[in-house]
mmCIF file of C-alpha atoms in Angstrom:
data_model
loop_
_atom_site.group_PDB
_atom_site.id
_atom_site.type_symbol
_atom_site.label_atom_id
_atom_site.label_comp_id
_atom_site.label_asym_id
_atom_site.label_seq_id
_atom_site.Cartn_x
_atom_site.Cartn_y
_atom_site.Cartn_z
ATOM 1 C CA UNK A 1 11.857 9.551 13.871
ATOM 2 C CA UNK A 2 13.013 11.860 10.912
ATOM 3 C CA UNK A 3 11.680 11.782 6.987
ATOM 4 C CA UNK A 4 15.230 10.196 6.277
ATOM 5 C CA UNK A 5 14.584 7.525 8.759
ATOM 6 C CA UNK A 6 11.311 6.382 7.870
ATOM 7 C CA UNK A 7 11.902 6.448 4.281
ATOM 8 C CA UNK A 8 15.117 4.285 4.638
ATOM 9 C CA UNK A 9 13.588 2.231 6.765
ATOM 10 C CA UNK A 10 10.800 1.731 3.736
ATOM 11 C CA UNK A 11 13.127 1.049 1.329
ATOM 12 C CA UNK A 12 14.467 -2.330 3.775
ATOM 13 C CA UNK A 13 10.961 -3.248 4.315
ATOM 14 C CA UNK A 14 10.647 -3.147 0.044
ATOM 15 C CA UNK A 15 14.390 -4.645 -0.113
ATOM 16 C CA UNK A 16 12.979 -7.862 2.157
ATOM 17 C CA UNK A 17 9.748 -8.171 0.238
ATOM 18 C CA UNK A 18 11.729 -8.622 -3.243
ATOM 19 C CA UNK A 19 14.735 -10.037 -2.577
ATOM 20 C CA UNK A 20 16.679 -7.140 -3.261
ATOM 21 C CA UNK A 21 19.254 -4.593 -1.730
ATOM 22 C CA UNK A 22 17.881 -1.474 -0.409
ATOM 23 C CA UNK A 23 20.830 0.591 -2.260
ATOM 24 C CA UNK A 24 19.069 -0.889 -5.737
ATOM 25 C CA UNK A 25 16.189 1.503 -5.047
ATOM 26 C CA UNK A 26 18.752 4.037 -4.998
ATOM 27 C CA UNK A 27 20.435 3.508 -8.489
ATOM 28 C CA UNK A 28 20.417 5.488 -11.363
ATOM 29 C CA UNK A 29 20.105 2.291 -13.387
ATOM 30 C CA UNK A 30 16.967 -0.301 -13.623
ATOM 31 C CA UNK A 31 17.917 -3.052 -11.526
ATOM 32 C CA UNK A 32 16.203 -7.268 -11.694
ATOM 33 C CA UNK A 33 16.680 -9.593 -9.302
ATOM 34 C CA UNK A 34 15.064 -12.933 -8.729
ATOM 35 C CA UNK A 35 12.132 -12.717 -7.183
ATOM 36 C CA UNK A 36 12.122 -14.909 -3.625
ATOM 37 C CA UNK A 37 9.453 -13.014 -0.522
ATOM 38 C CA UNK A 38 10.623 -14.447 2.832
ATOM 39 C CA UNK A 39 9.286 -14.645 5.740
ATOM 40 C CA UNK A 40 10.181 -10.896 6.783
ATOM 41 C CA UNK A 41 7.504 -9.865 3.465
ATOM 42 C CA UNK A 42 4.667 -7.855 3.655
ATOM 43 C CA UNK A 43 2.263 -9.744 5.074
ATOM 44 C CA UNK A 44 -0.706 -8.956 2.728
ATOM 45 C CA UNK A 45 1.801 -10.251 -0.567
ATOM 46 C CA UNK A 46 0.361 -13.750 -0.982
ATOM 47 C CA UNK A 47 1.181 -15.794 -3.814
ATOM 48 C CA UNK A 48 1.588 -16.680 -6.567
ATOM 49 C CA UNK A 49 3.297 -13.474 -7.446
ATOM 50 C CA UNK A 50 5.067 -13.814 -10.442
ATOM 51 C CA UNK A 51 6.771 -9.727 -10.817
ATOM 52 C CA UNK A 52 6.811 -7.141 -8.540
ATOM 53 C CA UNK A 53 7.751 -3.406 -10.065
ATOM 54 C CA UNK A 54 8.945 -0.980 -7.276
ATOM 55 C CA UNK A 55 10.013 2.613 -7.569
ATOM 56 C CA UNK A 56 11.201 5.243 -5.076
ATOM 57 C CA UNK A 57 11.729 7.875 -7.656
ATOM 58 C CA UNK A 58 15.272 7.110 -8.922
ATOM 59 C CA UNK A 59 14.724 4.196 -11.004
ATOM 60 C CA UNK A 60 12.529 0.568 -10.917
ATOM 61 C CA UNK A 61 13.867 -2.555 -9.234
ATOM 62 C CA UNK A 62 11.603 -5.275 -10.923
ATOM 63 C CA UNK A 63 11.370 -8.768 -9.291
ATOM 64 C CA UNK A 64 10.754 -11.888 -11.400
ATOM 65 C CA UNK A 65 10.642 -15.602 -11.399
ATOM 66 C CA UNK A 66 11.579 -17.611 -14.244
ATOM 67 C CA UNK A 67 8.528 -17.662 -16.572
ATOM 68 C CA UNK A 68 8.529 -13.636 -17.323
ATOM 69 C CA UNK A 69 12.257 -12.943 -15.984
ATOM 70 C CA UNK A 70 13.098 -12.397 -19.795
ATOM 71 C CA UNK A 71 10.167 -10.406 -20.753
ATOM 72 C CA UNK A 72 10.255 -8.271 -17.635
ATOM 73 C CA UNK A 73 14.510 -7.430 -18.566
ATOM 74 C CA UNK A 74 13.306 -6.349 -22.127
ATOM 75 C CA UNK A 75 10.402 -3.830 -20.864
ATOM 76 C CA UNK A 76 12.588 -2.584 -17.909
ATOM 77 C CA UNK A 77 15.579 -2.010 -20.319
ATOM 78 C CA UNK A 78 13.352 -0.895 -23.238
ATOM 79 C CA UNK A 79 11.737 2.220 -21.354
ATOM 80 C CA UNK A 80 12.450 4.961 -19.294
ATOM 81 C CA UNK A 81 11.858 3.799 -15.288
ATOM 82 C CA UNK A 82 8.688 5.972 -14.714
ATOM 83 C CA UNK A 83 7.421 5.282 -17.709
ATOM 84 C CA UNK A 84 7.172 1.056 -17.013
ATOM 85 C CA UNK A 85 4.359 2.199 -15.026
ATOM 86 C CA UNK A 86 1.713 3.635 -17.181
ATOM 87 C CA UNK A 87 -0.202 3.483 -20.726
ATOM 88 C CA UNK A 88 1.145 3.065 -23.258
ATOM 89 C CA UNK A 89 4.421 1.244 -22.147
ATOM 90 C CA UNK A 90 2.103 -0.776 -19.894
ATOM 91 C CA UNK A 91 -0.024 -1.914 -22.841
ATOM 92 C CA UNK A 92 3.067 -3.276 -24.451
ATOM 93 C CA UNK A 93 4.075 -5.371 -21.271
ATOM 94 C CA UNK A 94 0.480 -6.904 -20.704
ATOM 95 C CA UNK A 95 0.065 -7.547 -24.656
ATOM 96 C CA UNK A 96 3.323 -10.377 -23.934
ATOM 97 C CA UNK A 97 2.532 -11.038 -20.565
ATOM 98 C CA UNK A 98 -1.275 -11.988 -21.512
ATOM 99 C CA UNK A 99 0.492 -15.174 -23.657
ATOM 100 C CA UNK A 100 2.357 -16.069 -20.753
ATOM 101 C CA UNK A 101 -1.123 -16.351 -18.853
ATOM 102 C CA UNK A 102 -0.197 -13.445 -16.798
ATOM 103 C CA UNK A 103 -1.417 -9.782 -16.405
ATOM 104 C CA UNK A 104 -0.989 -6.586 -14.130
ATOM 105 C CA UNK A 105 -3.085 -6.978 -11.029
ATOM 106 C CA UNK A 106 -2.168 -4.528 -9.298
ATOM 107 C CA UNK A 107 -1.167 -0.516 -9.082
ATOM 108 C CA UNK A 108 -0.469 1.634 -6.192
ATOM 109 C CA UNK A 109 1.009 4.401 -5.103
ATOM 110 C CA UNK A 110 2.641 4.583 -1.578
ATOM 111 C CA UNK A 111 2.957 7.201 0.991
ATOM 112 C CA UNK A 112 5.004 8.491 4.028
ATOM 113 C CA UNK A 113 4.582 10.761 6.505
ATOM 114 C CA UNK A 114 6.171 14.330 6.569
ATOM 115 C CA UNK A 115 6.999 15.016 9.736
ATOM 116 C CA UNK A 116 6.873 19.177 9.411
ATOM 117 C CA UNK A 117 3.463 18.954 7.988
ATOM 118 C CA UNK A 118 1.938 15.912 10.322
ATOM 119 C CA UNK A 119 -0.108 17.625 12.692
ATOM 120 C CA UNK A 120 -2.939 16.354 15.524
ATOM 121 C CA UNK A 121 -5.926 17.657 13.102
ATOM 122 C CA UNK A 122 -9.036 18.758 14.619
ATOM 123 C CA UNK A 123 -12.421 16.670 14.253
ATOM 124 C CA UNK A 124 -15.730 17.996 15.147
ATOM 125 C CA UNK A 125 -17.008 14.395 17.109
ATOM 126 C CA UNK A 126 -15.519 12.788 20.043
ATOM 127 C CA UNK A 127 -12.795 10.657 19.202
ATOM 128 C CA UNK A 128 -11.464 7.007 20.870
ATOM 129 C CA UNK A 129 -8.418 5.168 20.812
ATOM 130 C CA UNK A 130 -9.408 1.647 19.886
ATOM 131 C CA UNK A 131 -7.509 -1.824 20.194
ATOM 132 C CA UNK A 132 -7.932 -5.135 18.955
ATOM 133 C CA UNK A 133 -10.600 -6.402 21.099
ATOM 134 C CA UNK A 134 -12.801 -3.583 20.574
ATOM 135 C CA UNK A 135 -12.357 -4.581 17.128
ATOM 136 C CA UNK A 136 -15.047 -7.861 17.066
ATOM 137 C CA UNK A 137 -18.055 -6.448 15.980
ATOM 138 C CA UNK A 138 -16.548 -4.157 13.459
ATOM 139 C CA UNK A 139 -15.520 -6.499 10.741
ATOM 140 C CA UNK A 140 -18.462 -4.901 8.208
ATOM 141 C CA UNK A 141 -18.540 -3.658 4.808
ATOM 142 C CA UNK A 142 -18.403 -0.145 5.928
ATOM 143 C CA UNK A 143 -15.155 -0.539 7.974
ATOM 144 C CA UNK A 144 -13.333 -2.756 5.284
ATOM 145 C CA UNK A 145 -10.580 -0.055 4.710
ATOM 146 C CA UNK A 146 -9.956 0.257 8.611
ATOM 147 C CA UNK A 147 -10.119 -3.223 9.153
ATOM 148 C CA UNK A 148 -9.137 -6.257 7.250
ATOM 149 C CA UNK A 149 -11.542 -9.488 7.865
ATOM 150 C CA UNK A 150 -9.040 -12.338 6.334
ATOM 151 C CA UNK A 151 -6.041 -10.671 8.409
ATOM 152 C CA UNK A 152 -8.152 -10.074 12.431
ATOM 153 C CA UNK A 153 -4.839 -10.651 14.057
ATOM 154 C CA UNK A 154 -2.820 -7.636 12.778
ATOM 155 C CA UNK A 155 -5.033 -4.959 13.071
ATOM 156 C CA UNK A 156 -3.769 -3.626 16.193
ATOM 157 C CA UNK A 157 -4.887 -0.203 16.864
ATOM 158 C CA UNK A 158 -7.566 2.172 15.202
ATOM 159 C CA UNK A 159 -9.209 5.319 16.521
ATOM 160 C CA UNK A 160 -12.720 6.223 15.691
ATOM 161 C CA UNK A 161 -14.960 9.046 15.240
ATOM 162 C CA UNK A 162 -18.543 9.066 17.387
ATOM 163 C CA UNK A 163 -21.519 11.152 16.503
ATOM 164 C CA UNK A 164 -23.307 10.222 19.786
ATOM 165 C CA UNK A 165 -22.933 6.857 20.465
ATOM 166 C CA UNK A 166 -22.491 6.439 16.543
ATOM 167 C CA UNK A 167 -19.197 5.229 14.657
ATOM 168 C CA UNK A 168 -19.417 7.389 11.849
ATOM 169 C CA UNK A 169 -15.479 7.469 10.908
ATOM 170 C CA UNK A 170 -12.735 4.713 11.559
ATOM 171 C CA UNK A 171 -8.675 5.034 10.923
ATOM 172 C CA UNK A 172 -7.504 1.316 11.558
ATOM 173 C CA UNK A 173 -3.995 -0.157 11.369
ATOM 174 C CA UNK A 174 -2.523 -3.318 10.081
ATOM 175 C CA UNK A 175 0.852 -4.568 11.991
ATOM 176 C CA UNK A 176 1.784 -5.958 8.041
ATOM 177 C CA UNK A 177 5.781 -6.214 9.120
ATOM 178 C CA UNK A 178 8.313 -5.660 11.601
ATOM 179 C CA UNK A 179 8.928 -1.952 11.101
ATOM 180 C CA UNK A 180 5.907 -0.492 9.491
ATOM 181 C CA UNK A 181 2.140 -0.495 10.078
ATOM 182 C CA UNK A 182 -0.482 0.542 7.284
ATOM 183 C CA UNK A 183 -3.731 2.644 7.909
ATOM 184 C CA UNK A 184 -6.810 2.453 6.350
ATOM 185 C CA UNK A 185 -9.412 5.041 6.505
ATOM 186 C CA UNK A 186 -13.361 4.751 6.467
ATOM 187 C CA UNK A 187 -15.938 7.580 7.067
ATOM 188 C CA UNK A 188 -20.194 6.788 6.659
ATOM 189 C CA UNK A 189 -20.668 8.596 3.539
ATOM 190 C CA UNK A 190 -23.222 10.896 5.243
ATOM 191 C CA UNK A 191 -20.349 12.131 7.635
ATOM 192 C CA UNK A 192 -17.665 13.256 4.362
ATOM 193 C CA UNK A 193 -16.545 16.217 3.915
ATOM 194 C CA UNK A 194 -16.302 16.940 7.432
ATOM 195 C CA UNK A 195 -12.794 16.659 7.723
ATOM 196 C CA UNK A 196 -12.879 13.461 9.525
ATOM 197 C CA UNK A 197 -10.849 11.453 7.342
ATOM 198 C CA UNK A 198 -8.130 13.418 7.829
ATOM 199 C CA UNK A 199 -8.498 13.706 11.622
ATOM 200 C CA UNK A 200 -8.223 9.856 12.005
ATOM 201 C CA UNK A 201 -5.763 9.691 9.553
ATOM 202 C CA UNK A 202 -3.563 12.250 11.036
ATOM 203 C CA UNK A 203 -4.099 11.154 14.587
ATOM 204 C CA UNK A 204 -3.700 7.662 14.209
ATOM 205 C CA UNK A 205 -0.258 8.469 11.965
ATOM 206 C CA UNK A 206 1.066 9.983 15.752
ATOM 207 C CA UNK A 207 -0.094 6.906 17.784
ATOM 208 C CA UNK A 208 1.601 4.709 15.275
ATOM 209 C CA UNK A 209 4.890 6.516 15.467
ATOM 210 C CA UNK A 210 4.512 6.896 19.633
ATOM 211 C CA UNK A 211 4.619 2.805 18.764
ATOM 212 C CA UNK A 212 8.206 3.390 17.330
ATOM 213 C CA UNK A 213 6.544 2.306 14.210
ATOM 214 C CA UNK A 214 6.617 3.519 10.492
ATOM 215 C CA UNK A 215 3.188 4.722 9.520
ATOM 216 C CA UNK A 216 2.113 4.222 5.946
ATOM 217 C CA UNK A 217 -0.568 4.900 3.681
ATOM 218 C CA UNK A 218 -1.462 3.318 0.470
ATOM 219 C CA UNK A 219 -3.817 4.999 -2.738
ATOM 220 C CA UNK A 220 -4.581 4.105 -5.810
ATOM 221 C CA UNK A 221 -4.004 5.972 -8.798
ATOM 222 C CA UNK A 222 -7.409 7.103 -9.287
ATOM 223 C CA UNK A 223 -8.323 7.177 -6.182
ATOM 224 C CA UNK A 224 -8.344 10.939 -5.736
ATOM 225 C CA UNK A 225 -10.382 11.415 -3.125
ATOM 226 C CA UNK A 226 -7.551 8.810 -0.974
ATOM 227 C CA UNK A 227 -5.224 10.669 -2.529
ATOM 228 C CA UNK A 228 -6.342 14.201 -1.422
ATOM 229 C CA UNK A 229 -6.632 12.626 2.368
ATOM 230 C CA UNK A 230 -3.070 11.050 2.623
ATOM 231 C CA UNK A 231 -2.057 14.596 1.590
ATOM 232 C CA UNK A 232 -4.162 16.878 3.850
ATOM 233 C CA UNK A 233 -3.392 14.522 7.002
ATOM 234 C CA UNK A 234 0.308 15.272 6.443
ATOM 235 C CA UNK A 235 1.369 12.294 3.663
ATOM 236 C CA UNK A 236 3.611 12.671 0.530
ATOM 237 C CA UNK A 237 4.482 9.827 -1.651
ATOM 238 C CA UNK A 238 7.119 7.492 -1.089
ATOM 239 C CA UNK A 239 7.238 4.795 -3.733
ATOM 240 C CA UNK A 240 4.861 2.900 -6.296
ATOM 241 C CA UNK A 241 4.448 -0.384 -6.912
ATOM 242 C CA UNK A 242 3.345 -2.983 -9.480
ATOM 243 C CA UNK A 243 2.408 -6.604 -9.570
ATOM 244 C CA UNK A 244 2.095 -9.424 -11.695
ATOM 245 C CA UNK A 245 -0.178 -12.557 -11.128
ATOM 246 C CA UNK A 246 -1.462 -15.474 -13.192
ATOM 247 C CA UNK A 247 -4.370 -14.498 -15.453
ATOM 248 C CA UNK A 248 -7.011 -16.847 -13.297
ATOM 249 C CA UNK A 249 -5.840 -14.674 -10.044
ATOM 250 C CA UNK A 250 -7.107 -11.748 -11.933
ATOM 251 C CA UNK A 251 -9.977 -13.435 -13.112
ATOM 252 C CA UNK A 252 -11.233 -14.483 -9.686
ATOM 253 C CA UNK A 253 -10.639 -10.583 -8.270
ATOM 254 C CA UNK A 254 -13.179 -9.567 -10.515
ATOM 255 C CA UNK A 255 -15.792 -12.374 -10.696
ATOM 256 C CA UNK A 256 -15.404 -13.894 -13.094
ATOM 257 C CA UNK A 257 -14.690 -17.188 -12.311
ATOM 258 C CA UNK A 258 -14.999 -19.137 -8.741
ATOM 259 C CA UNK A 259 -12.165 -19.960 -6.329
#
């Protein structure tokens, strides 16, 4: 599968989540669309979703539903497409969003493999190929990047590190749609620095593409030490995204109030 392909095939994945074309990611020009995520969606979108801000380097496609569609046209018209996602502009869209009862929940940047720098990278402990069932009794806090508790039944491959009869590192995968599989990466903090991340990472990326699959790898912002792995196992970014939710969604994510 070439760059070309997988990134194409990306940009249907992000047309199917939002309701969109995949050409739109492609214009020079911002683009909104009414927001409507089908059945074909990423599976870890959940609503309610009220925006959803993707980029792919050429300009933002925004999806909205009614109650911001107006606000979100303004800020999307109002400044320049890379600059809808950071600070200031972004302080200007959550000052009017807050008195709709809605905020930014969430940031991320996206990544994709290169296939002249993904590479088999070495890893000084004995590696495994792991599946689904061998997956039971690792639903823990320290394997909550590799794994995902809520979603059991689409994390369908993962390879781990073994110090001994240790797991000290674990690259996991999440079957989230049709086309394209995410990884997520955890390594015993004792074990970092090691280059192990980047050995799972890099390894699992190949196994996921022997699936005829689209590996991908998600980061946030700050996250540079994420960041520095996607890179060194042979990622480069792809696209970014940004969401709206309800103010109380927001407010539950960080504890403040109950479900």
């Amino acid at each position: 599968m070439t760059n070309k392909e997988m990134l194409e095939i990306a940009m249907e994945q992000s047309a199917c989540d939002i309701n969109c074309s995949p050409n739109d990611f492609l214009r020079t020009e911002n683009v909104l669309v009414e927001l409507n995520l089908n059945e074909t969606a990423k599976k870890y979108y959940y609503q309610p979703i009220n925006c959803n801000f993707i980029s792919y380097g050429n300009n933002v496609v925004a999806a909205s539903d009614s109650a911001c569609r107006a606000l979100v046209k303004e800020y999307i018209s109002r400044f320049t497409f890379y600059n809808c996602f950071k600070a200031p502009n972004l302080f200007w869209l959550e000052k009017r969003l807050l008195c709709l009862g809605l905020g930014v929940c969430f940031m991320a940047e996206y990544y994709l493999p290169d296939t002249e720098k993904l590479k088999p990278l070495d890893c000084p402990f004995k590696l495994k190929k792991l599946y689904a069932p061998d997956f039971e009794e690792l639903y823990k806090p320290e394997w909550s990047n590799a794994l995902c508790e809520f979603r059991r039944e689409l994390d369908v491959l993962g390879i781990g590190a073994y110090d001994g009869g240790k797991l000290i590192g674990l690259a996991g995968c999440s079957a989230d749609c049709g086309k394209m599989w995410q990884i997520g990466i955890d390594v015993l903090p004792e074990y970092r620095q090691k280059g192990v991340a980047s050995s799972l990472t890099s390894r699992l990326a190949l196994e996921i593409l022997n699936c005829g699959k689209v590996p991908f790898y998600c980061a946030a912002w700050s996250n540079i030490r994420s960041i520095k792995n996607a890179m060194k196992s042979g990622f480069v970014p792809a696209w970014a995204e940004m969401t709206v939710k309800p103010t109380h969604i927001i407010d539950e994510i960080n504890g403040e109030i109950q479900k």
